[in-house]
PDB file of N, CA, C and O in Angstrom:
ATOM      1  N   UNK A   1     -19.377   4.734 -88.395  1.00  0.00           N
ATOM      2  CA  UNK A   1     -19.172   6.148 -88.159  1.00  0.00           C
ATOM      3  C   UNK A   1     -18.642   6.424 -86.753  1.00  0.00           C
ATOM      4  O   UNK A   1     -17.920   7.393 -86.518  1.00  0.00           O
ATOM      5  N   UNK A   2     -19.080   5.410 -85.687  1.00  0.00           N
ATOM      6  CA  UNK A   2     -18.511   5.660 -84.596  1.00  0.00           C
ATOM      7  C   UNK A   2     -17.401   5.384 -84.371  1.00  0.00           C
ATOM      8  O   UNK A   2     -16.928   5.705 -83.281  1.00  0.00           O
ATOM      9  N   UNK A   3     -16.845   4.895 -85.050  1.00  0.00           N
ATOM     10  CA  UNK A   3     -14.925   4.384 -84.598  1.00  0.00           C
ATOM     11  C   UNK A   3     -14.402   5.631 -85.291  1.00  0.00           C
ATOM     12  O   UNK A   3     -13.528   6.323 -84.769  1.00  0.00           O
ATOM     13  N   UNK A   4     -14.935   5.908 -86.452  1.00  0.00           N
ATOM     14  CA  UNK A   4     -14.163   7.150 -87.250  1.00  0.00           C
ATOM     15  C   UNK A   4     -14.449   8.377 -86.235  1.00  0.00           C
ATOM     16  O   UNK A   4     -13.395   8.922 -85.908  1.00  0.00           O
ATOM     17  N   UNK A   5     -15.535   8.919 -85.685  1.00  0.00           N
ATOM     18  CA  UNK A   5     -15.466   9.756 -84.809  1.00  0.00           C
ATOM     19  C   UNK A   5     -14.809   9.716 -83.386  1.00  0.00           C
ATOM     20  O   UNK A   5     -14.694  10.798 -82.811  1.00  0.00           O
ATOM     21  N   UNK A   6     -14.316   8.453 -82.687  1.00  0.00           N
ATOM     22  CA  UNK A   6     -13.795   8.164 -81.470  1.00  0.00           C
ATOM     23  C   UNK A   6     -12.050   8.566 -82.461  1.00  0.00           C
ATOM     24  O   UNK A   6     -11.528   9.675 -82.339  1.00  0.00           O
ATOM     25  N   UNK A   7     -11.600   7.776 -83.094  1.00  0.00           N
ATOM     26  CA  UNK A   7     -10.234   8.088 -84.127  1.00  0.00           C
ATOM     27  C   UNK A   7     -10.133   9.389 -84.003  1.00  0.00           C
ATOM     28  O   UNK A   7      -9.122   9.801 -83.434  1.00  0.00           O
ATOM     29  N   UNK A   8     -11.333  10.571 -84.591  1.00  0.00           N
ATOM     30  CA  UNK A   8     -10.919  11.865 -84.847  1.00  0.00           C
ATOM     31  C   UNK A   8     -10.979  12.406 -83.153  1.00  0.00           C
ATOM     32  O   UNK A   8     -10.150  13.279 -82.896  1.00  0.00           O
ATOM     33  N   UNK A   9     -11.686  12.060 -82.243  1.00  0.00           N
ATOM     34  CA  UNK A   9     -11.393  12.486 -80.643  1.00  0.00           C
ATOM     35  C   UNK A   9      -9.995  12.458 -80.358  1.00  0.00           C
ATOM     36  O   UNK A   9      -9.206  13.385 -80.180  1.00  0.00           O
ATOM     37  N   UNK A  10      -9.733  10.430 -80.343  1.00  0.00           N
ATOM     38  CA  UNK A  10      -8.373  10.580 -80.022  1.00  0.00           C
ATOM     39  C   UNK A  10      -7.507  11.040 -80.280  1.00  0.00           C
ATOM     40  O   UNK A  10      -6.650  11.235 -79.418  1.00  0.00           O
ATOM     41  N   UNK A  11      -7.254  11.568 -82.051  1.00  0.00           N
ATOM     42  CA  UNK A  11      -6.424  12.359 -82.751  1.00  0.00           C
ATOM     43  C   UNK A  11      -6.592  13.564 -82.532  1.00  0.00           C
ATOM     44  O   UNK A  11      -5.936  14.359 -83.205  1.00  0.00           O
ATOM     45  N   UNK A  12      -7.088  13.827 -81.995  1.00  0.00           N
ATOM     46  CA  UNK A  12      -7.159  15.717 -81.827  1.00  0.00           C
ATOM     47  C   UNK A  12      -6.805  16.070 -79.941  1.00  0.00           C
ATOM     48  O   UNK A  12      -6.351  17.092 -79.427  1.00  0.00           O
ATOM     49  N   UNK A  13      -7.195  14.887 -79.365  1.00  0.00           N
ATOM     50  CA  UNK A  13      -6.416  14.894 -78.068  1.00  0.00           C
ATOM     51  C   UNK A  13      -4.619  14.433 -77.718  1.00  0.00           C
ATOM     52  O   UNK A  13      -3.834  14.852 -76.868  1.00  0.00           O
ATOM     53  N   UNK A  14      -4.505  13.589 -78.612  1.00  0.00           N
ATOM     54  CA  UNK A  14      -2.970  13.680 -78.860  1.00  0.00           C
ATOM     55  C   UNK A  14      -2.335  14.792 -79.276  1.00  0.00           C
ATOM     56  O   UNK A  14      -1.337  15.200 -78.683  1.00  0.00           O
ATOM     57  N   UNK A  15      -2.826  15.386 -80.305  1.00  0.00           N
ATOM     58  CA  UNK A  15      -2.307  16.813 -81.322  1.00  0.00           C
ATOM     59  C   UNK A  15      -1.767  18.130 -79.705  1.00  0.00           C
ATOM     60  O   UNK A  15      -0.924  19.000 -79.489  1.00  0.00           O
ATOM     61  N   UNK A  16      -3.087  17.363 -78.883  1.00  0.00           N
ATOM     62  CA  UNK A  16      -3.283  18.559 -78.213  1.00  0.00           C
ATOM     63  C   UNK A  16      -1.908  18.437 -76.646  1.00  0.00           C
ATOM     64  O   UNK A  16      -1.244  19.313 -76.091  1.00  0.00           O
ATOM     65  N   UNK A  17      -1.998  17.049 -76.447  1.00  0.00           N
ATOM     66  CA  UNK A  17      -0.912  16.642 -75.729  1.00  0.00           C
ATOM     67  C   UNK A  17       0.460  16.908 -75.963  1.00  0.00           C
ATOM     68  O   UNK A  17       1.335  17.111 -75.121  1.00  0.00           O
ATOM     69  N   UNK A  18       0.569  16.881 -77.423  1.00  0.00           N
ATOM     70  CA  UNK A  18       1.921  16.344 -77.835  1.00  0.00           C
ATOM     71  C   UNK A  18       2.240  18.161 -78.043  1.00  0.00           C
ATOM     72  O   UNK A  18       3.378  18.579 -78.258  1.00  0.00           O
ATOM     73  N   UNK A  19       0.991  19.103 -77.928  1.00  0.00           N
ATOM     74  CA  UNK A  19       1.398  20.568 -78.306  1.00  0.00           C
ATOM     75  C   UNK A  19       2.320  21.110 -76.646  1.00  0.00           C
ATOM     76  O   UNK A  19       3.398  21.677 -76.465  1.00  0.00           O
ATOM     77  N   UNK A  20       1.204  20.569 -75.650  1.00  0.00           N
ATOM     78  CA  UNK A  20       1.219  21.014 -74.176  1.00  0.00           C
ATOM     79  C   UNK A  20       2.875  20.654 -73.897  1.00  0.00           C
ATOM     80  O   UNK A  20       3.625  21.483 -73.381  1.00  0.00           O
ATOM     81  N   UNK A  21       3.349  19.221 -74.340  1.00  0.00           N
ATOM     82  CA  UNK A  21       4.916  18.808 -73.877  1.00  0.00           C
ATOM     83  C   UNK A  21       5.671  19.760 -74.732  1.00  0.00           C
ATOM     84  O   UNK A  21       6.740  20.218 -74.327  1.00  0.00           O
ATOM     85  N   UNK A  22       5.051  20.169 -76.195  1.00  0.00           N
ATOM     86  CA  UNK A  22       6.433  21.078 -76.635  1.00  0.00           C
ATOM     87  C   UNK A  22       6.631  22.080 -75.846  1.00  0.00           C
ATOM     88  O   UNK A  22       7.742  22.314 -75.369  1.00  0.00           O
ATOM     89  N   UNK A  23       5.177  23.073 -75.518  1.00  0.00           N
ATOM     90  CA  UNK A  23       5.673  24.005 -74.449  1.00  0.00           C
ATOM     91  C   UNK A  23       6.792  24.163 -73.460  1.00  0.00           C
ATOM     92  O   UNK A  23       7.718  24.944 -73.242  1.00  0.00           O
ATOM     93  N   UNK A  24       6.128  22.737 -72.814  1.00  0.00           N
ATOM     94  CA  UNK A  24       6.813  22.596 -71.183  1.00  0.00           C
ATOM     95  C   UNK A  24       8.335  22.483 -71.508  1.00  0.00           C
ATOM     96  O   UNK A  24       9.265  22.987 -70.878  1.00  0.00           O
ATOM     97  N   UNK A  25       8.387  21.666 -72.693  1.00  0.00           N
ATOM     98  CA  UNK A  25       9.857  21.381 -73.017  1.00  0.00           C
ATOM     99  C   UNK A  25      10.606  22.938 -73.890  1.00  0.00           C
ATOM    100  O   UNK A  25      11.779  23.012 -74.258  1.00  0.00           O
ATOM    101  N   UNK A  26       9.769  23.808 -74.018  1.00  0.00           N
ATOM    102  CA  UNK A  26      10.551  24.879 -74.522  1.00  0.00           C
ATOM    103  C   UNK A  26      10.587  26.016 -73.412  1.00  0.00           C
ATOM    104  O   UNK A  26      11.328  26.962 -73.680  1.00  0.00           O
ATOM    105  N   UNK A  27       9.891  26.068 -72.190  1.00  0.00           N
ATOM    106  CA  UNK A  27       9.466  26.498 -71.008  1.00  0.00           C
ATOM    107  C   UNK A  27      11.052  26.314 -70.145  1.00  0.00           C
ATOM    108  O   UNK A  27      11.773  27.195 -69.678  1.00  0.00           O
ATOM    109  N   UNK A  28      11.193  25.154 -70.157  1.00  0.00           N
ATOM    110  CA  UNK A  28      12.342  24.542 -69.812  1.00  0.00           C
ATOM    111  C   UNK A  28      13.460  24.805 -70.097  1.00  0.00           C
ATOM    112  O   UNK A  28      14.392  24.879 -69.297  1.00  0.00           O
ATOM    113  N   UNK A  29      13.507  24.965 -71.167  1.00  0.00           N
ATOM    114  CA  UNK A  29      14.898  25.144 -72.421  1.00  0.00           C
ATOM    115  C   UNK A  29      15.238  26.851 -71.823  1.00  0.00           C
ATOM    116  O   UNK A  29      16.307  27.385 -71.526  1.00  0.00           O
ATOM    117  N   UNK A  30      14.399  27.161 -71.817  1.00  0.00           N
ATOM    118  CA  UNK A  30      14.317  28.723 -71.498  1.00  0.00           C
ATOM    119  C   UNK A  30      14.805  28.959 -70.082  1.00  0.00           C
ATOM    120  O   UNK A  30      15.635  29.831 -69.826  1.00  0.00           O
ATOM    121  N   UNK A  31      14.252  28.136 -69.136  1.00  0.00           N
ATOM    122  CA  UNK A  31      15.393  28.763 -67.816  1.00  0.00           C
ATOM    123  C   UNK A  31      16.515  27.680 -67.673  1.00  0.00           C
ATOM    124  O   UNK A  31      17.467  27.940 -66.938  1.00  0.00           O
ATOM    125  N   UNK A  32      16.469  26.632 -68.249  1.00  0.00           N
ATOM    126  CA  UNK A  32      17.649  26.470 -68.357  1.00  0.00           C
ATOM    127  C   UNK A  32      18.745  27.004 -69.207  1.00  0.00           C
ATOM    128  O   UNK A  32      19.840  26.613 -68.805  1.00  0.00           O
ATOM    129  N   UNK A  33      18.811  27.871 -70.387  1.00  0.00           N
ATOM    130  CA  UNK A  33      19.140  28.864 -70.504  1.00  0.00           C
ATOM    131  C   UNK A  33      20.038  30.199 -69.570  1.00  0.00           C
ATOM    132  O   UNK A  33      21.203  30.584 -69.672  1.00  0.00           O
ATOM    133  N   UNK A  34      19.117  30.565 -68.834  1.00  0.00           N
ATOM    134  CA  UNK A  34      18.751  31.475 -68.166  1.00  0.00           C
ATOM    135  C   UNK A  34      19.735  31.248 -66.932  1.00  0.00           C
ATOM    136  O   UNK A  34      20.531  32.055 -66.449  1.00  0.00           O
ATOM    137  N   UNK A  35      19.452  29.852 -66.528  1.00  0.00           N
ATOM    138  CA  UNK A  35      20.249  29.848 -65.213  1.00  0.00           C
ATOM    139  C   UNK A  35      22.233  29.642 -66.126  1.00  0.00           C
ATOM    140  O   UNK A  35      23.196  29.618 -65.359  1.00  0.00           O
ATOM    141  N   UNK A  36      22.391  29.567 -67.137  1.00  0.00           N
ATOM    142  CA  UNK A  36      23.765  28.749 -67.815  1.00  0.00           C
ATOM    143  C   UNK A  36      24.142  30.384 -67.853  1.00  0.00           C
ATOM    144  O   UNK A  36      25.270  30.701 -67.476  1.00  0.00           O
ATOM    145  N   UNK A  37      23.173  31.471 -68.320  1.00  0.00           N
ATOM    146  CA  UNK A  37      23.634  32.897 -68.830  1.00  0.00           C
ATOM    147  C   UNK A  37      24.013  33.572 -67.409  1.00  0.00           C
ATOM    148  O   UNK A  37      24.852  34.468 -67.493  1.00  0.00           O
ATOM    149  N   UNK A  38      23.519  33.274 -66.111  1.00  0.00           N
ATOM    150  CA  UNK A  38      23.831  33.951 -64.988  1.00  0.00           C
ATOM    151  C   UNK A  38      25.095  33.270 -64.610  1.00  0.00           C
ATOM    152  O   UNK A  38      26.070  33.933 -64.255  1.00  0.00           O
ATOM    153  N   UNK A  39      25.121  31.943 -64.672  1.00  0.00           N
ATOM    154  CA  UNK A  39      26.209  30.855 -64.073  1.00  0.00           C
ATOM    155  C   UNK A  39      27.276  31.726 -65.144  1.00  0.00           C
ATOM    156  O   UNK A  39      28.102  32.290 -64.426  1.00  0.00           O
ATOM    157  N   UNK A  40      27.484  31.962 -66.287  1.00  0.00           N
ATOM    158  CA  UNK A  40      28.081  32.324 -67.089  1.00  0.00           C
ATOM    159  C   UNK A  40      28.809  33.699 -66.662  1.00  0.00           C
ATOM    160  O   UNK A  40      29.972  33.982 -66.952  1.00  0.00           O
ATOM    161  N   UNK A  41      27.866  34.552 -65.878  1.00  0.00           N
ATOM    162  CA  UNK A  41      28.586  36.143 -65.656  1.00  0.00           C
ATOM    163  C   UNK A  41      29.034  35.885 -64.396  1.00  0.00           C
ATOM    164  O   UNK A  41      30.009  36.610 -64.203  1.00  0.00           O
ATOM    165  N   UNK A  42      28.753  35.065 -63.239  1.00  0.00           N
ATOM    166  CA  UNK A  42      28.795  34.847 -62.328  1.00  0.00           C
ATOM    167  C   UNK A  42      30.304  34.288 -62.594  1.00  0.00           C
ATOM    168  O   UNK A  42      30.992  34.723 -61.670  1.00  0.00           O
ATOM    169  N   UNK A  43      31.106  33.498 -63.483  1.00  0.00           N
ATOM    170  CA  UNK A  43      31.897  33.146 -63.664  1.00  0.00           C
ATOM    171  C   UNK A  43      33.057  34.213 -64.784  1.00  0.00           C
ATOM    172  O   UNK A  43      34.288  34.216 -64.829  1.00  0.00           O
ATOM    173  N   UNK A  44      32.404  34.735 -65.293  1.00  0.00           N
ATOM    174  CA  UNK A  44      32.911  36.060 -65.572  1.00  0.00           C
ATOM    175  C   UNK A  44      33.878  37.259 -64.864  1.00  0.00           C
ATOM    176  O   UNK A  44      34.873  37.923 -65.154  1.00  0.00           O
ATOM    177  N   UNK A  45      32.903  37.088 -63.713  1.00  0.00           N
ATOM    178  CA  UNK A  45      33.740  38.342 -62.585  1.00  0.00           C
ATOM    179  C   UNK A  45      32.710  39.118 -62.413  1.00  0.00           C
ATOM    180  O   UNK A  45      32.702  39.791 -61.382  1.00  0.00           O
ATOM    181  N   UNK A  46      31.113  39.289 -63.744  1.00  0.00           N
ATOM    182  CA  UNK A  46      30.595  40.248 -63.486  1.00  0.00           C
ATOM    183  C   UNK A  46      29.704  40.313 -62.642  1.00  0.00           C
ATOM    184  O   UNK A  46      28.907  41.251 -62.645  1.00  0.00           O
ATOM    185  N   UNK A  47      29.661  39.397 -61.811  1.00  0.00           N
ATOM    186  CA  UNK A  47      27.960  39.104 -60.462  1.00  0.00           C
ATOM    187  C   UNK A  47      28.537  38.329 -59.632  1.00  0.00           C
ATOM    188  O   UNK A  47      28.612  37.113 -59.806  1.00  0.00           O
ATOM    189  N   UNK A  48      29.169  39.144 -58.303  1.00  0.00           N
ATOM    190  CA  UNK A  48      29.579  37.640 -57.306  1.00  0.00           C
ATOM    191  C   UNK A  48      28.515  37.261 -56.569  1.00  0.00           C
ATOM    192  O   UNK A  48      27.532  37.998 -56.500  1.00  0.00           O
ATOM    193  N   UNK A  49      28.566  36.072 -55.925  1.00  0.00           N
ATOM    194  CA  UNK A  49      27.874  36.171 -55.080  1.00  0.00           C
ATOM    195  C   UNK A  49      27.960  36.111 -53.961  1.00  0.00           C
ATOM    196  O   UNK A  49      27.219  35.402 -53.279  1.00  0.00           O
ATOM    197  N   UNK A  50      29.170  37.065 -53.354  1.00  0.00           N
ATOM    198  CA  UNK A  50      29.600  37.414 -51.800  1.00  0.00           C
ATOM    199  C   UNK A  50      29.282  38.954 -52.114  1.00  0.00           C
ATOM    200  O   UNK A  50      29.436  39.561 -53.173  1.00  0.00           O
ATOM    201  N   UNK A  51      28.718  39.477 -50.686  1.00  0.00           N
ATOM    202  CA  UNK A  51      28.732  40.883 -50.967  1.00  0.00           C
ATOM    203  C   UNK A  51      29.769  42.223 -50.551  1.00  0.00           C
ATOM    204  O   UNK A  51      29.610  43.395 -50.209  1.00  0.00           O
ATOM    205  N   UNK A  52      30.949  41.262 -50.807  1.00  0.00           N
ATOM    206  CA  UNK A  52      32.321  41.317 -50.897  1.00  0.00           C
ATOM    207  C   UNK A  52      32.788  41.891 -52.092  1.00  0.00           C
ATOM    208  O   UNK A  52      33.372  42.972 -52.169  1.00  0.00           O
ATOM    209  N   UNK A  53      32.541  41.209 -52.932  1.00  0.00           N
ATOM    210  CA  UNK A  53      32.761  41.353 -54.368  1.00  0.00           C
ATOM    211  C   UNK A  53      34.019  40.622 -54.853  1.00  0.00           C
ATOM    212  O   UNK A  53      34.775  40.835 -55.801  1.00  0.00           O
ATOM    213  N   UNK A  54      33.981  39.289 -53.478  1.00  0.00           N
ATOM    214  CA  UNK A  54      35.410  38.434 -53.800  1.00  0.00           C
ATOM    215  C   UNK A  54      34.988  37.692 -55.081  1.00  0.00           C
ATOM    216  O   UNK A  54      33.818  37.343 -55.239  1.00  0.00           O
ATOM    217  N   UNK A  55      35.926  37.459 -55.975  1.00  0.00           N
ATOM    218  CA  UNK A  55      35.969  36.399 -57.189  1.00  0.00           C
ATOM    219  C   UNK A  55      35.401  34.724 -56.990  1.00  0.00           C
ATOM    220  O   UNK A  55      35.436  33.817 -57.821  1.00  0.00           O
ATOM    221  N   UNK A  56      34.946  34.707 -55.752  1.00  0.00           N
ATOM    222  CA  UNK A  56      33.710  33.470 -56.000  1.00  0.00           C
ATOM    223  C   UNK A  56      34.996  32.433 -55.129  1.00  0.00           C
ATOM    224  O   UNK A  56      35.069  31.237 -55.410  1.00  0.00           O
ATOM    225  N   UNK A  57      35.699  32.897 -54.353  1.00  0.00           N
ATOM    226  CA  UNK A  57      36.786  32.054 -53.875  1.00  0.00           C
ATOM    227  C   UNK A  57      36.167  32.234 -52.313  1.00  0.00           C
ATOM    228  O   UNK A  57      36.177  33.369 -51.838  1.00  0.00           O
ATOM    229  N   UNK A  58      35.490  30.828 -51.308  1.00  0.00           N
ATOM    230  CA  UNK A  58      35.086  31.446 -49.901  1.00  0.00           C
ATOM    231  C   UNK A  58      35.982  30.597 -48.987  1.00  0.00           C
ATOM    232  O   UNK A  58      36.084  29.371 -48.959  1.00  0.00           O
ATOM    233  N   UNK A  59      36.734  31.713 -48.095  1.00  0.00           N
ATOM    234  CA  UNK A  59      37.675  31.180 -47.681  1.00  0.00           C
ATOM    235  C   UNK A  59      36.899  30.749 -45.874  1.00  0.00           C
ATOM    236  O   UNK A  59      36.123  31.624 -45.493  1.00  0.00           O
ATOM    237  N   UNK A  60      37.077  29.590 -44.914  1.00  0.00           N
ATOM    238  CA  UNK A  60      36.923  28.971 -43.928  1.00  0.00           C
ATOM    239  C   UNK A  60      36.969  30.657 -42.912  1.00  0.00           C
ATOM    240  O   UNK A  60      37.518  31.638 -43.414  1.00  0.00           O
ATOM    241  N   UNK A  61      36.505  30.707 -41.912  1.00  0.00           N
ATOM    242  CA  UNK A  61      37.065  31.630 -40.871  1.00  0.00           C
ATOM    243  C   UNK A  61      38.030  30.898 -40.178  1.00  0.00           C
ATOM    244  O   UNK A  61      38.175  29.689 -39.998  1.00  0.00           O
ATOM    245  N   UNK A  62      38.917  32.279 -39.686  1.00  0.00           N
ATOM    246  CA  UNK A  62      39.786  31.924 -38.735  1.00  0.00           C
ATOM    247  C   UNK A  62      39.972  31.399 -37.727  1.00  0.00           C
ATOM    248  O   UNK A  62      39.317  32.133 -36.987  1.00  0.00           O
ATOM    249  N   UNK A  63      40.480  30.480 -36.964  1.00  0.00           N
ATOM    250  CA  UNK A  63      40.045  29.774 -35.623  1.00  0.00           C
ATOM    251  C   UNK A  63      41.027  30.808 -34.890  1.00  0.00           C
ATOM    252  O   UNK A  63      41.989  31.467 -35.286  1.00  0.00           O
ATOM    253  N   UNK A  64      40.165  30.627 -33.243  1.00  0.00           N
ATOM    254  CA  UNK A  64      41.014  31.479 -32.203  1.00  0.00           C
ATOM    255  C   UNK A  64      42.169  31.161 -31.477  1.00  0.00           C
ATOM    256  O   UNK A  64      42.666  31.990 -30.714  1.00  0.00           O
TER     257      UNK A  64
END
C-alpha cells in the first residue's frame, strides 16, 4: 500500500508541475505577443519612438 500511495504523491505532484510550466509558458506567449503587437505599430508609423514623431530613422548630430 505504501508504494501505491508514494505513486499517487508523485503523480499528483507532477500533474501539478507540469500545470505551473503550462502557465509560465502561456504567461510568456502572452508578452511575447505583446511586445511583436507594439514592435508591429511602432513599425507601422503609428507609435514612434522619438518625440519628434520622425519615422524611426535617428540621424548622428552635426559636428561643428
Amino acid at each position: 500500500m505504501i508504494e501505491y500511495e508514494l505513486h499517487q504523491v508523485r503523480a499528483g505532484e507532477l500533474r501539478r508541475r507540469a500545470e505551473y510550466e503550462r502557465l509560465v509558458r502561456e504567461a510568456l506567449r502572452g508578452r511575447r505577443a505583446a511586445r511583436r503587437a507594439t514592435a508591429a505599430r511602432r513599425r507601422a508609423g503609428r507609435e514612434s519612438p522619438c518625440d519628434t514623431g520622425c519615422p524611426g530613422r535617428h540621424r548622428q548630430p552635426r559636428t561643428a
